PDB file of C-alpha atoms in Angstrom:
ATOM      1  CA  MET A 294      -3.170  -3.802  10.849  1.00  0.00           C
ATOM      2  CA  THR A 295      -5.914  -2.976   8.022  1.00  0.00           C
ATOM      3  CA  ASN A 296      -4.838  -1.576   4.591  1.00  0.00           C
ATOM      4  CA  ALA A 297      -6.306   1.785   5.393  1.00  0.00           C
ATOM      5  CA  ILE A 298      -4.063   2.440   8.594  1.00  0.00           C
ATOM      6  CA  ILE A 299      -1.169   1.210   6.599  1.00  0.00           C
ATOM      7  CA  ARG A 300      -1.687   3.994   3.664  1.00  0.00           C
ATOM      8  CA  LYS A 301      -2.734   6.419   6.369  1.00  0.00           C
ATOM      9  CA  GLN A 302       0.967   5.912   8.110  1.00  0.00           C
ATOM     10  CA  LEU A 303       2.859   5.661   5.010  1.00  0.00           C
ATOM     11  CA  HIS A 304       1.297   9.221   3.797  1.00  0.00           C
ATOM     12  CA  GLN A 305       2.273  10.532   7.090  1.00  0.00           C
ATOM     13  CA  TYR A 306       5.839   8.965   6.815  1.00  0.00           C
ATOM     14  CA  ILE A 307       6.301  10.137   3.147  1.00  0.00           C
ATOM     15  CA  ASP A 308       5.133  13.547   4.364  1.00  0.00           C
ATOM     16  CA  VAL A 309       7.873  14.222   7.113  1.00  0.00           C
ATOM     17  CA  THR A 310      10.612  11.944   6.156  1.00  0.00           C
ATOM     18  CA  ASP A 311      13.815  13.376   4.666  1.00  0.00           C
ATOM     19  CA  ASP A 312      14.199  13.609   0.541  1.00  0.00           C
ATOM     20  CA  LYS A 313      16.478  10.765   0.272  1.00  0.00           C
ATOM     21  CA  LYS A 314      14.202   8.120   1.841  1.00  0.00           C
ATOM     22  CA  VAL A 315      11.720   9.668  -0.287  1.00  0.00           C
ATOM     23  CA  GLU A 316      13.722   9.236  -3.331  1.00  0.00           C
ATOM     24  CA  ALA A 317      14.827   5.712  -2.075  1.00  0.00           C
ATOM     25  CA  LEU A 318      10.995   4.525  -1.782  1.00  0.00           C
ATOM     26  CA  TYR A 319      10.256   6.141  -5.323  1.00  0.00           C
ATOM     27  CA  THR A 320      13.205   3.929  -6.794  1.00  0.00           C
ATOM     28  CA  LEU A 321      11.908   0.856  -5.322  1.00  0.00           C
ATOM     29  CA  LEU A 322       8.371   1.489  -6.676  1.00  0.00           C
ATOM     30  CA  GLN A 323       8.633   3.609  -9.740  1.00  0.00           C
ATOM     31  CA  ASN A 324       8.013   0.650 -12.258  1.00  0.00           C
ATOM     32  CA  ASP A 325       4.614   0.141 -10.329  1.00  0.00           C
ATOM     33  CA  ILE A 326       3.738   3.842 -10.713  1.00  0.00           C
ATOM     34  CA  ALA A 327       1.766   4.469 -13.740  1.00  0.00           C
ATOM     35  CA  PRO A 328       1.883   8.144 -14.973  1.00  0.00           C
ATOM     36  CA  PRO A 329      -1.602   9.752 -15.165  1.00  0.00           C
ATOM     37  CA  TYR A 330      -3.109   9.505 -18.571  1.00  0.00           C
ATOM     38  CA  GLU A 331      -3.743  12.893 -20.309  1.00  0.00           C
ATOM     39  CA  CYS A 332      -6.135  13.630 -23.329  1.00  0.00           C
ATOM     40  CA  SER A 333      -4.728  15.352 -26.447  1.00  0.00           C
ATOM     41  CA  PRO A 334      -6.451  18.271 -27.643  1.00  0.00           C
ATOM     42  CA  THR A 335      -7.843  16.362 -30.419  1.00  0.00           C
ATOM     43  CA  GLU A 336      -9.098  13.605 -28.304  1.00  0.00           C
ATOM     44  CA  LEU A 337     -10.853  16.174 -25.821  1.00  0.00           C
ATOM     45  CA  ASP A 338     -12.334  17.705 -28.909  1.00  0.00           C
ATOM     46  CA  MET A 339     -13.693  14.392 -30.102  1.00  0.00           C
ATOM     47  CA  LEU A 340     -15.170  13.366 -26.383  1.00  0.00           C
ATOM     48  CA  HIS A 341     -16.863  17.243 -26.286  1.00  0.00           C
ATOM     49  CA  GLU A 342     -18.307  16.709 -29.593  1.00  0.00           C
ATOM     50  CA  ARG A 343     -19.620  12.925 -28.849  1.00  0.00           C
ATOM     51  CA  ALA A 344     -20.996  14.147 -25.366  1.00  0.00           C
ATOM     52  CA  GLU A 345     -22.871  17.198 -27.062  1.00  0.00           C
ATOM     53  CA  LYS A 346     -24.367  14.824 -29.729  1.00  0.00           C
ATOM     54  CA  TYR A 347     -25.628  12.492 -27.036  1.00  0.00           C
ATOM     55  CA  MET A 348     -27.153  15.194 -24.852  1.00  0.00           C
ATOM     56  CA  LYS A 349     -28.888  16.322 -28.078  1.00  0.00           C
ATOM     57  CA  GLY A 350     -30.021  12.778 -28.711  1.00  0.00           C
ATOM     58  CA  GLU A 351     -28.462  12.918 -32.002  1.00  0.00           C
ATOM     59  CA  THR A 352     -26.482   9.502 -31.493  1.00  0.00           C
ATOM     60  CA  LYS A 353     -27.717   5.968 -30.635  1.00  0.00           C
ATOM     61  CA  THR A 354     -26.719   4.782 -27.214  1.00  0.00           C
ATOM     62  CA  TYR A 355     -26.155   0.916 -26.280  1.00  0.00           C
ATOM     63  CA  THR A 356     -26.475  -0.979 -23.302  1.00  0.00           C
ATOM     64  CA  VAL A 357     -23.575  -3.012 -21.910  1.00  0.00           C
ATOM     65  CA  GLU A 358     -25.250  -6.276 -23.000  1.00  0.00           C
ATOM     66  CA  GLU A 359     -25.825  -4.912 -26.546  1.00  0.00           C
ATOM     67  CA  SER A 360     -22.387  -3.600 -26.637  1.00  0.00           C
ATOM     68  CA  HIS A 361     -20.889  -7.035 -25.684  1.00  0.00           C
ATOM     69  CA  ASN A 362     -23.120  -8.785 -28.216  1.00  0.00           C
ATOM     70  CA  LYS A 363     -21.792  -6.471 -30.877  1.00  0.00           C
ATOM     71  CA  ILE A 364     -17.931  -7.107 -30.032  1.00  0.00           C
ATOM     72  CA  ARG A 365     -18.833 -10.936 -30.096  1.00  0.00           C
ATOM     73  CA  LYS A 366     -20.390 -10.842 -33.423  1.00  0.00           C
ATOM     74  CA  GLN A 367     -17.380  -8.896 -34.731  1.00  0.00           C
ATOM     75  CA  ARG A 368     -14.946 -11.405 -33.155  1.00  0.00           C
ATOM     76  CA  LYS A 369     -16.990 -14.216 -34.693  1.00  0.00           C
ATOM     77  CA  ASN A 370     -16.860 -12.718 -38.110  1.00  0.00           C
ATOM     78  CA  HIS A 371     -13.020 -12.094 -37.987  1.00  0.00           C
ATOM     79  CA  GLU A 372     -12.093 -15.636 -36.899  1.00  0.00           C
ATOM     80  CA  VAL A 373     -10.380 -17.633 -39.230  1.00  0.00           C
TER      81      VAL A 373
END
């Protein structure tokens, strides 16, 4: 049985089973379920500001390789 089929069957089961079984499943899995991340209003404002600057061409962007090289250089400078 594929994981896709298992997931589908679990979804169907959860949709129709009684509340006690749903609560039991949740109790079993709750430590593995991460709450969704939500940005604070301040973080959202900062992201919108950065996106706006990017769209206007006011900020420099970096490739993935440039970013990695910059991080490696900073790590090298901070090693003891």
